[in-house]
Coordinates of C-alpha atoms in Angstrom, one line a residue:
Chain C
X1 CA 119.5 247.5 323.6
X2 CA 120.3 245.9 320.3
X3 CA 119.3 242.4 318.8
X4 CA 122.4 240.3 318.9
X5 CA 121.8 238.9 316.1
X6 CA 121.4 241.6 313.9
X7 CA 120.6 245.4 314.4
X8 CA 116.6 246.0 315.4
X9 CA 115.9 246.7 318.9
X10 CA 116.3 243.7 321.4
X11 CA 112.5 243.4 322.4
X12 CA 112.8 239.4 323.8
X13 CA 115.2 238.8 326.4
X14 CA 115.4 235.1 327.6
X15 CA 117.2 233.8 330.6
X16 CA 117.9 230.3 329.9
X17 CA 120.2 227.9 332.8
X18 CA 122.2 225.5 331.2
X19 CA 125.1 223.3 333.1
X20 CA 124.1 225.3 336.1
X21 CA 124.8 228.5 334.0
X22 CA 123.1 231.6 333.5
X23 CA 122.5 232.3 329.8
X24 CA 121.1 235.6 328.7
X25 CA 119.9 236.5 325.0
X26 CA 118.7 239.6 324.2
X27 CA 116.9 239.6 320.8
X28 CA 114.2 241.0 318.4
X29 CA 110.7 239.4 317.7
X30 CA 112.0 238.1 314.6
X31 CA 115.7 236.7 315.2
X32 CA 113.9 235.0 318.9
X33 CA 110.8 233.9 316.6
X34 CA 114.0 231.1 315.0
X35 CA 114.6 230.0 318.4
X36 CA 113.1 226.7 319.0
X37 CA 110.4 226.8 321.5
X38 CA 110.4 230.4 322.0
X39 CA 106.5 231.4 320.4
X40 CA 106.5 232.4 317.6
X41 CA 103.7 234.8 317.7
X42 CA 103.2 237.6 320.2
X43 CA 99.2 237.8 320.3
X44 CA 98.6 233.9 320.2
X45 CA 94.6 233.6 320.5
X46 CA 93.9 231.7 324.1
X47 CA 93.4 228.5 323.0
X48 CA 96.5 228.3 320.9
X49 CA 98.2 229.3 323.8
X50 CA 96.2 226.6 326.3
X51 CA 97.4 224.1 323.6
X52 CA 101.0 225.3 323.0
X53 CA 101.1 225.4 326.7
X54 CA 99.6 221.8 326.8
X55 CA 101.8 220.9 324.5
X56 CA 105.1 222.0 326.1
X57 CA 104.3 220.4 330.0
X58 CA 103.4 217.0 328.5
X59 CA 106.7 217.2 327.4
X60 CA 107.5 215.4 330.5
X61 CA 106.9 212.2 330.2
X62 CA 109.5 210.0 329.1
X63 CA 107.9 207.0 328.7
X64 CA 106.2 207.5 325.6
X65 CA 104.9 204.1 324.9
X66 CA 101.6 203.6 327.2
X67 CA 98.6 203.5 325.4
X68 CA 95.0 203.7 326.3
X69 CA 94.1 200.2 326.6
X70 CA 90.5 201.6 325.5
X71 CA 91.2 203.9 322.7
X72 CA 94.3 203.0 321.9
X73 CA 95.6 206.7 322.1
X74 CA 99.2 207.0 323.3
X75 CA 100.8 210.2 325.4
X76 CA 102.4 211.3 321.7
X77 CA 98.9 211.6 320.1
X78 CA 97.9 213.8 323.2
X79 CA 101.3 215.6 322.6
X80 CA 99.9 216.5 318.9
X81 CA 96.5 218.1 319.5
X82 CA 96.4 218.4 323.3
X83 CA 92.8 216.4 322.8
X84 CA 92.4 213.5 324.5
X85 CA 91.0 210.3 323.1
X86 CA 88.2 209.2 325.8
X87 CA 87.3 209.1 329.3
X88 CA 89.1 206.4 330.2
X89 CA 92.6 208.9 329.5
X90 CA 92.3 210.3 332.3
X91 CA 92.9 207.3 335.1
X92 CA 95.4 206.0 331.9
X93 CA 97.6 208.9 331.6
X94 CA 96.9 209.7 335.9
X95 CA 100.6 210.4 336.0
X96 CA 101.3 212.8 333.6
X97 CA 98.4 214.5 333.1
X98 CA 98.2 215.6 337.1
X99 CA 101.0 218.2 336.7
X100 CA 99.7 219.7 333.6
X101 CA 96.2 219.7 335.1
X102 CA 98.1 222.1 338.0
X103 CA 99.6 224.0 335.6
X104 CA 96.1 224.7 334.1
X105 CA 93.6 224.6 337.0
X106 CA 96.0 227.2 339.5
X107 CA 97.1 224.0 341.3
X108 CA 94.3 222.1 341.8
X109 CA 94.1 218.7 341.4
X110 CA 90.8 217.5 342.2
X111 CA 86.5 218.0 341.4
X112 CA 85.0 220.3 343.8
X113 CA 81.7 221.3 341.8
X114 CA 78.6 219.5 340.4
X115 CA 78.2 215.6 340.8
X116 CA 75.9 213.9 338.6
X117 CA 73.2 212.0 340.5
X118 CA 72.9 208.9 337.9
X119 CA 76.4 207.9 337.0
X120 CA 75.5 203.8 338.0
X121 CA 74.2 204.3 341.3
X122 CA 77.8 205.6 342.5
X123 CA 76.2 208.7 343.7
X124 CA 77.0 208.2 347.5
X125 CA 80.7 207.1 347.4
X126 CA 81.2 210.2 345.0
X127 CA 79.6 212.5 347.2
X128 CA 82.1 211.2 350.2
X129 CA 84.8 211.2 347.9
X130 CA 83.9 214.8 347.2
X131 CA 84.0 215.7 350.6
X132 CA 87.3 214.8 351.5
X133 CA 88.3 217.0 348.1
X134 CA 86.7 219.6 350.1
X135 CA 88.0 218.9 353.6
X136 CA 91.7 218.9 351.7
X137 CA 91.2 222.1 350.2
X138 CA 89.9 223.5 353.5
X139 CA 93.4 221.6 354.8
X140 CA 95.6 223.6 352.8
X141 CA 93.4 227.1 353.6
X142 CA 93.8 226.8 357.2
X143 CA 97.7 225.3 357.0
X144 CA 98.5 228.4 355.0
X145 CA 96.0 230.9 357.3
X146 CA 98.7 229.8 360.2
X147 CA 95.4 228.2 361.7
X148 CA 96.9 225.0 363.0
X149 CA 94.3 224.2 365.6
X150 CA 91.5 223.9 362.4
X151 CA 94.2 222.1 360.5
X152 CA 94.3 219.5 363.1
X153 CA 90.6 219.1 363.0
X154 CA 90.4 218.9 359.4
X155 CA 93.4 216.4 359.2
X156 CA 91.0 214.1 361.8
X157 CA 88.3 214.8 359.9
X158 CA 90.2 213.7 356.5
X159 CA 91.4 210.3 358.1
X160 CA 88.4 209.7 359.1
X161 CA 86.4 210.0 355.7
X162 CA 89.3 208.4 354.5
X163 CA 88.9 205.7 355.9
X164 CA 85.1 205.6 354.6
X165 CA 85.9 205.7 351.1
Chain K
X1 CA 60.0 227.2 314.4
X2 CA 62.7 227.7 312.0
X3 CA 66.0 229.5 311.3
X4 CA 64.8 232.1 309.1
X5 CA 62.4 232.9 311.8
X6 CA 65.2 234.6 313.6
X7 CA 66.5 237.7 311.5
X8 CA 63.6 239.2 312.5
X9 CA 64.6 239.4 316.1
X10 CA 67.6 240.6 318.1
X11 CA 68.4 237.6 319.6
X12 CA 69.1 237.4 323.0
X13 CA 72.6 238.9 323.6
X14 CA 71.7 241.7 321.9
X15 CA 68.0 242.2 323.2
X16 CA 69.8 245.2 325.1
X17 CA 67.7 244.3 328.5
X18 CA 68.8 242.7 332.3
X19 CA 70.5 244.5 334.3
X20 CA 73.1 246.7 333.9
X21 CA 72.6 246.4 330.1
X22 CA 74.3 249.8 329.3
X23 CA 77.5 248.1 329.8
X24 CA 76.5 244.8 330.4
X25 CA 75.8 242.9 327.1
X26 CA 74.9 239.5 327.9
X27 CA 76.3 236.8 330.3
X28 CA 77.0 233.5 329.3
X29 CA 77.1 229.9 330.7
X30 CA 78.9 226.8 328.8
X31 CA 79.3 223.2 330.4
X32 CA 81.1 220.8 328.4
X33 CA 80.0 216.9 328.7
X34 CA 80.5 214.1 326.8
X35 CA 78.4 210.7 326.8
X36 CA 79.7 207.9 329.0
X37 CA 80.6 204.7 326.8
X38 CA 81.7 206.5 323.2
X39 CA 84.6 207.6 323.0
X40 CA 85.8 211.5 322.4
X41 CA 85.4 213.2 319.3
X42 CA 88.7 212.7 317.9
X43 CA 88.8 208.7 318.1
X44 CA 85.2 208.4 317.1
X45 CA 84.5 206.6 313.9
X46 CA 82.0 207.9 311.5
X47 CA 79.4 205.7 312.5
X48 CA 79.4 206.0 315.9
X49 CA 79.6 209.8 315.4
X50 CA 76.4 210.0 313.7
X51 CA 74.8 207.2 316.0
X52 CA 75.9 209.6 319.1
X53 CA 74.2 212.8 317.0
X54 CA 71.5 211.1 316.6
X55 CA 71.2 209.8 320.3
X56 CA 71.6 212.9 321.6
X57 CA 69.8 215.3 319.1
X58 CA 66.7 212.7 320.3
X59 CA 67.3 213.4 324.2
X60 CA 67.6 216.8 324.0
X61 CA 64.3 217.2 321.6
X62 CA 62.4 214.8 324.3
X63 CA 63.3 216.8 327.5
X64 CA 60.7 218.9 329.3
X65 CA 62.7 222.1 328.8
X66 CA 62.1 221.6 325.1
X67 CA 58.9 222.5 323.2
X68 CA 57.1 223.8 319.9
X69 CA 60.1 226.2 319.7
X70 CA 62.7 224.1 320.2
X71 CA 64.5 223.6 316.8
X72 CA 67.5 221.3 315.3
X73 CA 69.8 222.1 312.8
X74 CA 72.0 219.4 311.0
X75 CA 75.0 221.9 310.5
X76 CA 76.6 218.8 308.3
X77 CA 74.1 219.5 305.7
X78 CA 73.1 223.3 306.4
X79 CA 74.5 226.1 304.2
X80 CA 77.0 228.1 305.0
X81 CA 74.8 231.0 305.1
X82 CA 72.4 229.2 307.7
X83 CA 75.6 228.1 309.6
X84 CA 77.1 231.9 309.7
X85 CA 74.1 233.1 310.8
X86 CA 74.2 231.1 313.8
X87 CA 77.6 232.0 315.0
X88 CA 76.6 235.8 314.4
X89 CA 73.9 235.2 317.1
X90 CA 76.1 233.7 319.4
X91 CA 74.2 230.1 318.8
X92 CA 77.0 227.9 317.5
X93 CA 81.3 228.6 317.5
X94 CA 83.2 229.3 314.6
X95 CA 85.5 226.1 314.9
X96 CA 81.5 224.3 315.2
X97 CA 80.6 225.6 311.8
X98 CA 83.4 225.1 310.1
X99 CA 84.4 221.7 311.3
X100 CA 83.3 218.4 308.9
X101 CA 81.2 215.1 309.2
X102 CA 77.7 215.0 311.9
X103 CA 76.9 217.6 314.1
X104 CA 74.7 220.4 314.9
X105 CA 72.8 222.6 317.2
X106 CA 69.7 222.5 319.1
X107 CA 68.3 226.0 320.1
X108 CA 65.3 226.7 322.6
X109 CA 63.9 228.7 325.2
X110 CA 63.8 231.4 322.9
X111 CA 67.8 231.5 322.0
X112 CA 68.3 231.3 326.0
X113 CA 69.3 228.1 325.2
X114 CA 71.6 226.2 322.6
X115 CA 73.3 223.1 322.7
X116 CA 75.6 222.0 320.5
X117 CA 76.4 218.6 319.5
X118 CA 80.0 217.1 318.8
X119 CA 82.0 220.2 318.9
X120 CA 85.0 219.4 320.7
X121 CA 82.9 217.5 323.4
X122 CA 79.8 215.6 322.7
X123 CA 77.7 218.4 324.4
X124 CA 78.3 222.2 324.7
X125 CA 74.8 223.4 326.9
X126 CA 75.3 227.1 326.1
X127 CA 73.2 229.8 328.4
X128 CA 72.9 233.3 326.7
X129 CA 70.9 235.9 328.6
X130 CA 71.2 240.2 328.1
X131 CA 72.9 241.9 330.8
X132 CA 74.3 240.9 334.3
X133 CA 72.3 237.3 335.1
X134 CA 74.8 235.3 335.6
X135 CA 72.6 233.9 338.7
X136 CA 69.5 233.5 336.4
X137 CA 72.0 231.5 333.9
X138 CA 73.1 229.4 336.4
X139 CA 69.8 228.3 337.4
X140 CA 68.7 227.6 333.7
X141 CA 71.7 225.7 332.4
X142 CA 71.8 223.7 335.8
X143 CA 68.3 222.3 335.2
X144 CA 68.9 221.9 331.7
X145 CA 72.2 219.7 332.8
X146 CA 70.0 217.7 335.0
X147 CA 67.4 216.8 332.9
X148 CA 70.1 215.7 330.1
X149 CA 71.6 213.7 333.0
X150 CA 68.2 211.7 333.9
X151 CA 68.6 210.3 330.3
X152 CA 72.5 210.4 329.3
X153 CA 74.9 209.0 331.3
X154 CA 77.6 211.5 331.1
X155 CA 81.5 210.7 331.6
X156 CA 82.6 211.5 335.1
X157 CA 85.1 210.9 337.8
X158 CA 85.2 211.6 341.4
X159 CA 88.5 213.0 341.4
X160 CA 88.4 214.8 338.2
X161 CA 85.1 215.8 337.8
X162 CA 83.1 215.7 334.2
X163 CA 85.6 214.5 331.9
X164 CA 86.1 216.4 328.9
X165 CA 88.0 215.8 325.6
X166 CA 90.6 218.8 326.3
X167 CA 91.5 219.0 330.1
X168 CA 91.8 222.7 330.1
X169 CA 88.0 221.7 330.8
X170 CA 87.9 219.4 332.8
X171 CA 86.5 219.1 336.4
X172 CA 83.0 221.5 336.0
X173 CA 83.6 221.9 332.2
X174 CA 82.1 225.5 332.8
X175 CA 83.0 228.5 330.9
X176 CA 81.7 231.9 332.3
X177 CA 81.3 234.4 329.7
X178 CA 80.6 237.9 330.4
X179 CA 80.0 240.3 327.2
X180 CA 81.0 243.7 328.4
X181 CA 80.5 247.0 325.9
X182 CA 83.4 249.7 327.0
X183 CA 83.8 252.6 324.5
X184 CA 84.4 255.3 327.3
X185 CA 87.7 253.1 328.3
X186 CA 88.6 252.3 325.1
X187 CA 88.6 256.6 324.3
X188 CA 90.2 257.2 327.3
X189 CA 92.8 254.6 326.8
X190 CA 92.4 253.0 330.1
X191 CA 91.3 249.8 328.4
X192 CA 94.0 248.2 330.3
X193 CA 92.9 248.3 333.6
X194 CA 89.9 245.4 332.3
X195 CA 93.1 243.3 331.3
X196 CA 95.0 244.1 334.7
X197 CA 91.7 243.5 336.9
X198 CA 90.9 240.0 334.6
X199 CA 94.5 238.8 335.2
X200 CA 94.2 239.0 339.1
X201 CA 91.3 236.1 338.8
X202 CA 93.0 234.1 336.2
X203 CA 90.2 235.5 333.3
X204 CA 90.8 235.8 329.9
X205 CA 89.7 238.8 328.3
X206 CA 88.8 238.1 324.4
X207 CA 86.7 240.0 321.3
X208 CA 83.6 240.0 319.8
X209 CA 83.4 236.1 318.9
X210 CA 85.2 234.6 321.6
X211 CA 89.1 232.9 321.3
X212 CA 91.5 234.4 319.0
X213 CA 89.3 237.2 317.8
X214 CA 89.4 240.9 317.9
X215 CA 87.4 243.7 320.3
X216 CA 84.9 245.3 317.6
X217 CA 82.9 247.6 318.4
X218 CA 84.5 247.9 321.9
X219 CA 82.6 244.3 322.9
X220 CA 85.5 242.5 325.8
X221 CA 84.5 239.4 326.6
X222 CA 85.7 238.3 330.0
X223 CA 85.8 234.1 330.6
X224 CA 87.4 232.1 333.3
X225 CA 90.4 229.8 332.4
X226 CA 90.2 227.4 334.9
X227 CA 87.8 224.7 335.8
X228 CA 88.8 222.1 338.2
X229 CA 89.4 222.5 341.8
X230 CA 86.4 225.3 342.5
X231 CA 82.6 225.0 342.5
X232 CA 80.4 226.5 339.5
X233 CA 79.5 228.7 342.3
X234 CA 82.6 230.0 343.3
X235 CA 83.9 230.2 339.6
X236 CA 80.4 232.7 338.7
X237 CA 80.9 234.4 342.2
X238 CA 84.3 236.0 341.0
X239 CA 82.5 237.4 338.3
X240 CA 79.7 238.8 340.1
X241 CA 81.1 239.9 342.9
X242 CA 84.8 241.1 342.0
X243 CA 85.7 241.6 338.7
X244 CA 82.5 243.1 336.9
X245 CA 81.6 245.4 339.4
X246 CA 85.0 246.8 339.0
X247 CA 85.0 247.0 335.5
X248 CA 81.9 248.5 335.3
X249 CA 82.9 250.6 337.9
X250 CA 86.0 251.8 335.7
X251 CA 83.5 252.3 332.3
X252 CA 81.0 254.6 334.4
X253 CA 83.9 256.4 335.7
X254 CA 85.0 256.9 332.2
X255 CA 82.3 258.0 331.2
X256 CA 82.0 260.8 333.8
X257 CA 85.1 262.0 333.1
X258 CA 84.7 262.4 329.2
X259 CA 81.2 264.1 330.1
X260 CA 82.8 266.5 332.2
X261 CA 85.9 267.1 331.1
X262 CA 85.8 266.3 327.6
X263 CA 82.2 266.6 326.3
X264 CA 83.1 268.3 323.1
X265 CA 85.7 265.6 322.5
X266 CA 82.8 262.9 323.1
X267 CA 80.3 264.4 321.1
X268 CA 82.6 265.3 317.8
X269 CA 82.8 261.5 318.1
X270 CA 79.4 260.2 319.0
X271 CA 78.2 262.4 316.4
X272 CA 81.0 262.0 313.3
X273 CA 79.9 258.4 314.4
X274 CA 76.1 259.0 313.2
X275 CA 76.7 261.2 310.5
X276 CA 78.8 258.5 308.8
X277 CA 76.4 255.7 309.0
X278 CA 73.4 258.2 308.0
X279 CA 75.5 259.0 304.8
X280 CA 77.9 256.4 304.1
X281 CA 77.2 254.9 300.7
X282 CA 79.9 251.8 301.1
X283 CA 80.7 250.5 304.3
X284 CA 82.6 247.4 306.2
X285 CA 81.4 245.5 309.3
X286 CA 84.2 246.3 311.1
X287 CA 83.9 250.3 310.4
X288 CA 80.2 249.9 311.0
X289 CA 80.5 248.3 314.0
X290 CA 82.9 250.7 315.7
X291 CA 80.5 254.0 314.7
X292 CA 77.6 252.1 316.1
X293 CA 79.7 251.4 319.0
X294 CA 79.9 255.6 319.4
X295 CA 76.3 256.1 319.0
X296 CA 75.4 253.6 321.3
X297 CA 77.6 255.5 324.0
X298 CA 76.0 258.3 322.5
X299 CA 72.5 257.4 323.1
X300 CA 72.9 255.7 326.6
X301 CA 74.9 259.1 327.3
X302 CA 72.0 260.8 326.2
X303 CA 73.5 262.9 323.7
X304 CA 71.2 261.5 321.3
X305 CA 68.2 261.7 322.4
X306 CA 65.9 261.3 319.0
X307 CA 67.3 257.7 318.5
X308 CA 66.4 254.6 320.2
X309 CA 68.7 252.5 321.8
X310 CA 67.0 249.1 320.8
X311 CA 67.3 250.5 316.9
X312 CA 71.2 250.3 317.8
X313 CA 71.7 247.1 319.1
X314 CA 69.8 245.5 316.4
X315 CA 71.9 247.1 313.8
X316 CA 74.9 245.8 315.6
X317 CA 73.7 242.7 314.6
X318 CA 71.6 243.0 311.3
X319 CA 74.4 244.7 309.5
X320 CA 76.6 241.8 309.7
X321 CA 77.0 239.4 306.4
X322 CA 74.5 236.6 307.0
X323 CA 72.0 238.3 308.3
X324 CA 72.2 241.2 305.9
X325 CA 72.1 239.1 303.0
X326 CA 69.0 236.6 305.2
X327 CA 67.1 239.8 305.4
X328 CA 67.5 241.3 301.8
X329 CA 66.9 237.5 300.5
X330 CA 70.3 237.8 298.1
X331 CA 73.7 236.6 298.2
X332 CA 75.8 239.7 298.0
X333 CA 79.9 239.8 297.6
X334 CA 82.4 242.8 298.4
X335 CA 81.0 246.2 297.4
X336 CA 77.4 245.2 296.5
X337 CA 77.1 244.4 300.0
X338 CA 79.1 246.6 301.4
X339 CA 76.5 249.4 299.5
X340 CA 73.4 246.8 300.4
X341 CA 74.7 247.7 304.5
X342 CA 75.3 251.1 303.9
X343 CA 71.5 251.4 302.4
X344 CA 69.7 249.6 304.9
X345 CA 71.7 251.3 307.6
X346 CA 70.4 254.7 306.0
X347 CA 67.1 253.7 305.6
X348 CA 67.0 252.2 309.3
X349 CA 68.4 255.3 310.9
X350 CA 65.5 257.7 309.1
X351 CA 62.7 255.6 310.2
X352 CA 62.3 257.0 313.3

């Protein structure tokens, strides 16, 4: 297959929906490298790509004018470097950063490993709080294992620790 | 201790011991933190960068796990050559010696351990130990973590785990490295099947010196991408359990079949490999570390018997430009040094 837009082999083929129709391109590495958003280099090193991928999903967000009332770094700074400004980002930008956090972490949401036992004496909530992260992943094992017997336990169990935190 | 103590030595991920250490280089641990109270890197002013180096540079050189050993290097004032020495031993990252203002790198537990300070997070703990022990790795870095922790109060939520300044991290902040040495798949042209069998975990397969660099010397470095949402446990046992076995699995298999089927093929090559770097009078890293690459196949293939496999690994790792130019005590430039490596790769190859 050709390039459409000149004569080199079509290696790039995109599939793009617009007004509810089907668009196809069929293009060379050069000709698809001028197409906005497409990128532009086939062997990207991983963390260009975890960036440019950051980059693209925090797209998102519309409202572009919260800041960090800590740092003072707003959703368009993120957008630049896909570095965040301190720890306080994360409960400030909650909203937009879960989706690209599912995109990233193969859907997960939430801490399942290590817990620091200093942290300001927070050490037992946390833990609890970690359990139910647990139980919910356990949840969503079960509920797609068909096992809806343990998936009623766990969802007791959940409401239950729930209720505790 | 000091950091022209080390071209002496192999440094750990090249010692060539632990298990599995014919195809197994070295396996290594990161966790990202960062220090509760300053903010990250990025919106840290200069002042408060240095006052965190400092804080931290102190903690880490009071902890029980460090000792007479334990050294610190101010990378904002060390020399390039000191700084390039230390990302040729796997101590420090490239974007860590290049980048500008305080910072540096504390190394202990004889290169085990290194932790760098205000790379991209206020802490990168770095584990580095020869062959399969990721287990071992675990256990070290873990009790390194914790005795950081009794002193620093890192930045941590319940829901999202250690927070880190990019959150690709976030959530454990651990990066599994496993250094993996493949020349039988790479001459066979199944080096593929590492790319197909890392993809079904989610793993990244990378070169020599980690992200956005090439496999020299047939080194594929295998790391996990994600970090949130699974224990460290879980996140090593992949590794461990699934997708090194296999590949070391395919690599012995490879091997087998050249030695078999193709063992004149194998040896024209192991041996071309040898009789370049015994002769060469001019030579690049890159070409000497893809003929070391065949001897070392050679040697653990036992085609080559009168050479020892040690006196390979270290060349893979003395021949390269800061620690060729450490050792000979000169700064050299294009084809002096390419002729200083060529003559110190002679004259280490005759010394039997």
């Amino acid at each position: 297959m050709k390039c459409e837009k000149c004569n080199r082999t079509a290696t790039v083929h995109l599939t793009e929906i617009r007004a509810g129709k089907k668009i196809e391109k069929h293009l060379c590495e050069q000709c698809a490298g001028q197409i906005e958003g497409y990128p532009p280099k086939a062997h990207a090193p991983i963390n260009e790509l975890l960036t440019n991928f950051v980059l693209a999903h925090s797209g998102m967000a519309k409202d572009e004018e919260g800041t960090c009332p800590q740092c003072g770094l707003s959703w368009s700074d993120f957008r630049k470097t896909g570095l965040l400004g301190c720890e306080h980002d994360y409960a400030a930008f909650d909203k937009d950063l879960t989706p690209l956090l599912q995109r990233a972490h193969d859907g997960a949401t939430h801490h399942l490993g290590k817990v620091p036992t200093r942290r300001g004496g927070t050490t037992v909530p946390v833990k609890r709080q970690l359990d139910l992260n647990r139980l919910r992943k356990e949840l969503t094992r079960a509920v797609e294992a068909e096992d809806y017997e343990k998936a009623a336990k766990l969802r007791d169990q959940i409401r239950e620790a729930e209720s505790q935190v | 201790m000091k950091l022209s103590d080390l071209t002496s030595q192999a440094g750990e991920w090249l010692r060539g011991s632990g298990p599995m250490s014919e195809i197994v280089i070295s396996s290594r641990i990161r966790l990202a933190r960062n220090v509760a109270g300053f903010p990250f890197l990025t919106r840290c002013s200069k002042s408060a960068r240095k006052s965190l180096e400092e804080k931290i540079r102190d903690t880490i050189l009071d902890s029980k796990f460090s000792s007479s050993k334990t050294f610190y290097v101010d990378l904002e004032t060390a020399p390039e050559i000191d700084r390039q020495l230390l990302v040729e031993r796997h101590l420090i990252s490239r974007p860590h010696k290049d980048a500008a203002g305080a910072r540096g790198v504390a190394v202990g537990e004889n290169e085990t351990l290194a932790i760098m300070v205000n790379e991209e997070d206020h802490l990168r703990i770095q584990v580095l130990r020869s062959g399969l022990q990721l287990e071992e790795a675990w256990e070290q870095i873990n009790a390194v973590d914790d005795q950081l922790e009794s002193s620093l109060d890192f930045a941590f939520s319940p829901r999202f785990g250690y927070l880190t300044a990019c959150p690709t991290n976030v959530g454990t902040g651990i990066r599994v490295s496993v250094m993996l040495h493949l020349p039988a798949l790479k001459l066979t042209s199944e080096i593929e099947k590492v790319f197909r069998a890392a993809k079904e975990l989610r793993l990244a397969v990378r070169g020599l010196y980690g992200e956005g660099t090439e496999a020299t010397g047939d080194f594929y470095q295998i790391s996990n991408q994600s970090t949130l949402g699974k224990s460290e446990e879980e996140i090593i046992g992949d590794f461990k359990h699934v997708v090194i076995p296999k590949i070391i699995d395919y690599e012995h298999h490879a091997r087998r079949a050249l030695l078999s089927e193709q063992p004149l093929a194998l040896d024209n090559k192991v041996w071309r490999a040898l009789g370049l770097l015994r002769s060469a009078r001019l030579i690049e890293t890159e070409e000497t570390l893809t003929a070391l690459s065949h001897v070392r196949l050679g040697v653990n293939l036992k085609r080559v018997k009168d050479l020892d496999i040690n006196k390979v690994n270290e060349l893979f790792l003395l021949t390269q430009e800061a620690h060729l130019q450490k050792i000979l005590g000169k700064k050299l430039e294009g084809t002096a040094r390419q002729a200083a490596r060529a003559e110190f790769i002679r004259h280490r190859l005759s010394a039997n």
